[in-house]
CSV table of C-alpha atoms and ligand atoms in Angstrom, one decimal:
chain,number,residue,atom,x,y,z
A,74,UNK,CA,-7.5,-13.7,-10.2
A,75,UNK,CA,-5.9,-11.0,-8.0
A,76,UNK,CA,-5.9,-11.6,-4.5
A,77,UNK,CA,-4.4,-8.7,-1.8
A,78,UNK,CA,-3.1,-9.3,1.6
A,79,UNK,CA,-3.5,-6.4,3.9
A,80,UNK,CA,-2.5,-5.9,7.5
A,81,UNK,CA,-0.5,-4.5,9.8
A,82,UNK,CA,3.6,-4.3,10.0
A,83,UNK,CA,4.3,-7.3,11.8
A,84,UNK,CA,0.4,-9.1,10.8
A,85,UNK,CA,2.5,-12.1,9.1
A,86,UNK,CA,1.6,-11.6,5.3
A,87,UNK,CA,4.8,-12.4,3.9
A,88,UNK,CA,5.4,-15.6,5.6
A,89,UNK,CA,1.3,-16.6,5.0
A,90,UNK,CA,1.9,-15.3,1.1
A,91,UNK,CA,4.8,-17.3,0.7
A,92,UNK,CA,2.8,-20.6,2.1
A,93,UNK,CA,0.1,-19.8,-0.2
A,94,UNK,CA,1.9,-19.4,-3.0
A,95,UNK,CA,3.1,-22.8,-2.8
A,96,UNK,CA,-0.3,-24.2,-2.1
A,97,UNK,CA,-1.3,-22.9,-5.2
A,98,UNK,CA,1.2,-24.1,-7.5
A,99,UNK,CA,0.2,-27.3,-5.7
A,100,UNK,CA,-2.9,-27.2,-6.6
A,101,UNK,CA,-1.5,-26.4,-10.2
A,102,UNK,CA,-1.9,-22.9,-10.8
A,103,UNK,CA,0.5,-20.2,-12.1
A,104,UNK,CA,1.3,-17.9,-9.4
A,105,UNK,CA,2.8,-14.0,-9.6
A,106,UNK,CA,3.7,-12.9,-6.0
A,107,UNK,CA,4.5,-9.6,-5.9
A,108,UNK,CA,4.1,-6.6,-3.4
A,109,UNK,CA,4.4,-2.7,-2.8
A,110,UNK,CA,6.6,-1.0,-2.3
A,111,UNK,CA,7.1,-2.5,-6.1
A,112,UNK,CA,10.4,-3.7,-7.3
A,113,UNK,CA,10.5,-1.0,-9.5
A,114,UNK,CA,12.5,2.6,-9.1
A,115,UNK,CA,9.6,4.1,-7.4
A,116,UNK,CA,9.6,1.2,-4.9
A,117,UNK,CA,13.1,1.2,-4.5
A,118,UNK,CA,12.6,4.8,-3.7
A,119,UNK,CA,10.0,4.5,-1.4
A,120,UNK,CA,12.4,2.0,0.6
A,121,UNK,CA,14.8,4.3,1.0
A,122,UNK,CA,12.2,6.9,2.3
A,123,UNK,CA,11.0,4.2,4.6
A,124,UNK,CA,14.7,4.1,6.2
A,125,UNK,CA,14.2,7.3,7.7
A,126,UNK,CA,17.3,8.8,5.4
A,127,UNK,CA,15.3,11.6,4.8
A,128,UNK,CA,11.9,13.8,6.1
A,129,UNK,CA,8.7,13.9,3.2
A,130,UNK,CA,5.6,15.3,3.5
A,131,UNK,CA,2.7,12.5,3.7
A,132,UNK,CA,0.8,13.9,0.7
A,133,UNK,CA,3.9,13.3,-1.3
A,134,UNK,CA,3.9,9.4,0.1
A,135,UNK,CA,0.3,8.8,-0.9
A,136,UNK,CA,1.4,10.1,-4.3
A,137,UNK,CA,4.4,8.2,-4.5
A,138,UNK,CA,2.9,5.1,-3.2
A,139,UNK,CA,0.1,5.7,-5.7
A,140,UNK,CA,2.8,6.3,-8.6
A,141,UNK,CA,4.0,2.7,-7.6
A,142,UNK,CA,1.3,1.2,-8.0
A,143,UNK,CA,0.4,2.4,-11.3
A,144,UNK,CA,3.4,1.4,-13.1
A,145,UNK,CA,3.7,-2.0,-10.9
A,146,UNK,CA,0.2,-2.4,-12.6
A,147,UNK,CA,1.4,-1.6,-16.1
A,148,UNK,CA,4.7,-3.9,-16.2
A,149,UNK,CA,3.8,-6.3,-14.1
A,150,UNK,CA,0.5,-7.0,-12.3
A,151,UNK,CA,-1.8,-6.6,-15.6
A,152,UNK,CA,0.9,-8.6,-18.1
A,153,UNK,CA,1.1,-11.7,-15.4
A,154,UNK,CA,-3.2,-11.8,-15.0
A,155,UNK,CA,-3.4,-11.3,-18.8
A,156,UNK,CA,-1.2,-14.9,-19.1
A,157,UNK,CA,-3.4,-16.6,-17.0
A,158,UNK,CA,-1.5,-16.4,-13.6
A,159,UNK,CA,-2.9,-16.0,-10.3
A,160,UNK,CA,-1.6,-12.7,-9.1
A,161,UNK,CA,-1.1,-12.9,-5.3
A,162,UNK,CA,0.2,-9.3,-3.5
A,163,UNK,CA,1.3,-8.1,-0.6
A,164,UNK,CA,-0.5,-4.2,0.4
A,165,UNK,CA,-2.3,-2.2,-2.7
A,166,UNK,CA,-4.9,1.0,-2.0
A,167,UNK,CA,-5.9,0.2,1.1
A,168,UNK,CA,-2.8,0.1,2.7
A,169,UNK,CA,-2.3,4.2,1.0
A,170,UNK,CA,-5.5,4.6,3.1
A,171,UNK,CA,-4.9,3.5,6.1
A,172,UNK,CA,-1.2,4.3,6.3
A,173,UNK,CA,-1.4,7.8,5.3
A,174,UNK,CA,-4.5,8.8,6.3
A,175,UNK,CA,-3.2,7.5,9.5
A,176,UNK,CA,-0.3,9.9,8.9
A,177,UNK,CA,-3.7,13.0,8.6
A,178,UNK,CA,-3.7,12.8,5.0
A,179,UNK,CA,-7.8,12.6,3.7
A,180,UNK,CA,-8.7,9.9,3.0
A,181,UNK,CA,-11.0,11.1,0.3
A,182,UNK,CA,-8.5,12.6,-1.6
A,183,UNK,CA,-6.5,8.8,-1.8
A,184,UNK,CA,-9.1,7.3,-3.0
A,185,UNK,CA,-9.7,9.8,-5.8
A,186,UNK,CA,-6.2,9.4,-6.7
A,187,UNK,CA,-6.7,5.5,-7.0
A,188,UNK,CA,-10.7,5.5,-8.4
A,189,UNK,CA,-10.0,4.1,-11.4
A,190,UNK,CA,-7.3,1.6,-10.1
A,191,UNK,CA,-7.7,-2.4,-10.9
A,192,UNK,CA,-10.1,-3.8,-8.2
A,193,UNK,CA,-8.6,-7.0,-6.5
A,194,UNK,CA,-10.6,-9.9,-6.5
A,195,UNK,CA,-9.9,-10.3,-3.2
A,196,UNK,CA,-8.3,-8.6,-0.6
A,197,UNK,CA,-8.1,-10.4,3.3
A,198,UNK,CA,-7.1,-8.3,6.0
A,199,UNK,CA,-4.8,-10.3,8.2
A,200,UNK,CA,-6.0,-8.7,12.0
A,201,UNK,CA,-4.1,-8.3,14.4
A,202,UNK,CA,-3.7,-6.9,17.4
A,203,UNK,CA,-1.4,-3.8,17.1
A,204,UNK,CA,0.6,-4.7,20.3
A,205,UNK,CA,1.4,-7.7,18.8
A,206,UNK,CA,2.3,-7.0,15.5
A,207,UNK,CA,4.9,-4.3,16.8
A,208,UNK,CA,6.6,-6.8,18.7
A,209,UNK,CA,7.1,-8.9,15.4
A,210,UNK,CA,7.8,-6.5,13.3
A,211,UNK,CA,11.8,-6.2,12.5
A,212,UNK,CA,13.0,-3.9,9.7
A,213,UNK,CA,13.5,-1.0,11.3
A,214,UNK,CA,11.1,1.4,9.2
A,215,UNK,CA,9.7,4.4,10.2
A,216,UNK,CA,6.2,3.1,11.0
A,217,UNK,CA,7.0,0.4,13.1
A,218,UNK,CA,6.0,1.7,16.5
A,219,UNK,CA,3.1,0.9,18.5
A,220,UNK,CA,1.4,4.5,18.2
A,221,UNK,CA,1.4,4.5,14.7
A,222,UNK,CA,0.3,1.5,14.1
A,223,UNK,CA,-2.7,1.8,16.5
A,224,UNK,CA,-3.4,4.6,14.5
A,225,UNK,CA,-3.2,2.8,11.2
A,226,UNK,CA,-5.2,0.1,12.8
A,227,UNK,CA,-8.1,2.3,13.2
A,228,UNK,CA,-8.0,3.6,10.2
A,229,UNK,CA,-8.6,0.0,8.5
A,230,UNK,CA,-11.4,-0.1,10.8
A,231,UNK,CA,-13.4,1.9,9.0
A,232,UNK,CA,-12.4,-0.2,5.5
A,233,UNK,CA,-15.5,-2.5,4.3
A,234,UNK,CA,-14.1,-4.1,1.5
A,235,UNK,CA,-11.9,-6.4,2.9
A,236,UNK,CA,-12.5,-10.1,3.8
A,237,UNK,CA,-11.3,-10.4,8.0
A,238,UNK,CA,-8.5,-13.0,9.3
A,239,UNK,CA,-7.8,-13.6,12.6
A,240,UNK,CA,-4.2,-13.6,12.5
A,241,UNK,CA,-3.8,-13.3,16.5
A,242,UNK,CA,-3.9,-17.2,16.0
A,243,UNK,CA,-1.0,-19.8,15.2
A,244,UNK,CA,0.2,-19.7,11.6
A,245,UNK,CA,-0.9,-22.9,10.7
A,246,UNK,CA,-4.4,-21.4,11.5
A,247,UNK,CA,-4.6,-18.4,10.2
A,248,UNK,CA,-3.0,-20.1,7.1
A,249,UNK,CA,-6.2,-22.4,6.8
A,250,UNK,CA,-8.4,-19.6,6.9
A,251,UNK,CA,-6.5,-18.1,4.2
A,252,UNK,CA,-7.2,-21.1,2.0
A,253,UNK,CA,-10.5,-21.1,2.9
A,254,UNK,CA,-11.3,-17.9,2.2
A,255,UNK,CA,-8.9,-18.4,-1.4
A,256,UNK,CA,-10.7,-21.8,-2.0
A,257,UNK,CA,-14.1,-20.6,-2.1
A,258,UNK,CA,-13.2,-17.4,-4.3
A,259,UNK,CA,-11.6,-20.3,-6.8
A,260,UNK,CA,-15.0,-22.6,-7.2
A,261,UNK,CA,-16.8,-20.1,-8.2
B,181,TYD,P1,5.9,-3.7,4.2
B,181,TYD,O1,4.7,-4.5,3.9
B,181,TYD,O2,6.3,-3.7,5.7
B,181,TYD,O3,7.1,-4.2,3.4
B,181,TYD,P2,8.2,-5.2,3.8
B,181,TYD,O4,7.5,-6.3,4.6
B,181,TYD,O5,8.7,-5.7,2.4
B,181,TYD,O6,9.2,-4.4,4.5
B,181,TYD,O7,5.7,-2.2,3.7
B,181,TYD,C1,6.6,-1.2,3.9
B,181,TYD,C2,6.0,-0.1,4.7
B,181,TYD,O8,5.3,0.8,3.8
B,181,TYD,C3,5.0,-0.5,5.8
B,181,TYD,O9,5.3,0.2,7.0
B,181,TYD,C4,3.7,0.1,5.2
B,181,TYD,C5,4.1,1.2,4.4
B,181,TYD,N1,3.2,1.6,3.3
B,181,TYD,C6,2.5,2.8,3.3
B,181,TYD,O10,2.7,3.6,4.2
B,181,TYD,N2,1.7,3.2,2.3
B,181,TYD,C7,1.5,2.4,1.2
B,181,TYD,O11,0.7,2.7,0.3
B,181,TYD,C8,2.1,1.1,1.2
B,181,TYD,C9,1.9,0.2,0.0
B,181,TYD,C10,3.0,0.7,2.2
């Protein structure tokens, strides 16, 4: 199974992923919990992009995002669901989409780029409120300002295959709505 948190910088998916991942080696599962930017030289790259250190284009960030992900699929997402393992990640396509296009790239062109991509099995949009995701977001990266990320906002608005959190609510709520949501996808 291949579940995808999206949201916001500053929405609260890495703490939330890091409580479900325990949950569901609890519950006895194998769990892979990974994110993008990947670990892998592309991602590293990307992280040093996201410093600032240097200007690029925003149609060469969709492409290296996209770049990311492919390998991060190759050597690592599609190996740990092929052993079995529930593969839990932190941003995937839609977070190309909405970030860049947010930036004016189309958003028709992204999704060409990633049509033949592996489809999550579920993907849960932790929402937020943009004012208050800027205030909890930290690292310093280029995005992280409350213009942008209005902007980025809307443009996962208009996304339709994601399942909605409210993550404007305490953690401990929003974490059993993630479990919820997890739980159900898990009976069937
Ligand atoms: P983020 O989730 O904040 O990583 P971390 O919590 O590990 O710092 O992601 C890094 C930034 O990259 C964030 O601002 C969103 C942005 N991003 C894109 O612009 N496009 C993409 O395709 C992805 C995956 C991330």
């Amino acid at each position: 199974m291949f579940i995808v948190l999206e949201g916001l910088d500053g929405c609260g998916k890495t703490s939330q992923a890091k409580d479900i991942r325990q949950w569901l080696i609890q519950k006895g599962y194998d769990v892979h919990l990974t994110g993008e930017p990947s670990n892998n030289k592309i991602g590293l790259f990307l992280r040093e992009l996201l410093t600032g250190v240097r200007e690029v284009q925003p149609p060469t960030l969709a492409l290296l995002f996209t770049a990311d992900r492919y390998w991060h699929l190759d050597e690592e997402i599609k190996p740990a669901l092929d052993e079995g393992k529930i593969v839990l990640m932190e941003r995937y396509v839609n977070s190309t989409i909405a970030y860049q296009a947010a930036q004016g790239v189309e958003a028709e062109w992204i999704r060409e780029l990633n049509k033949n991509i592996l489809k999550p099995d579920l993907t849960l949009f932790l929402d937020i409120k943009p004012e208050k995701a800027v205030k909890r977001a930290d690292s310093g990266e280029i995005f992280e300002n409350r213009e942008f990320q209005d902007k980025v906002y809307e443009q996962y608005m208009k996304l339709d295959d994601m399942l909605r959190i409210d993550a404007n609510k305490t953690q401990m709520d929003v974490l059993y709505a993630i479990k919820n949501a997890i739980g159900d996808r898990l009976q069937r």
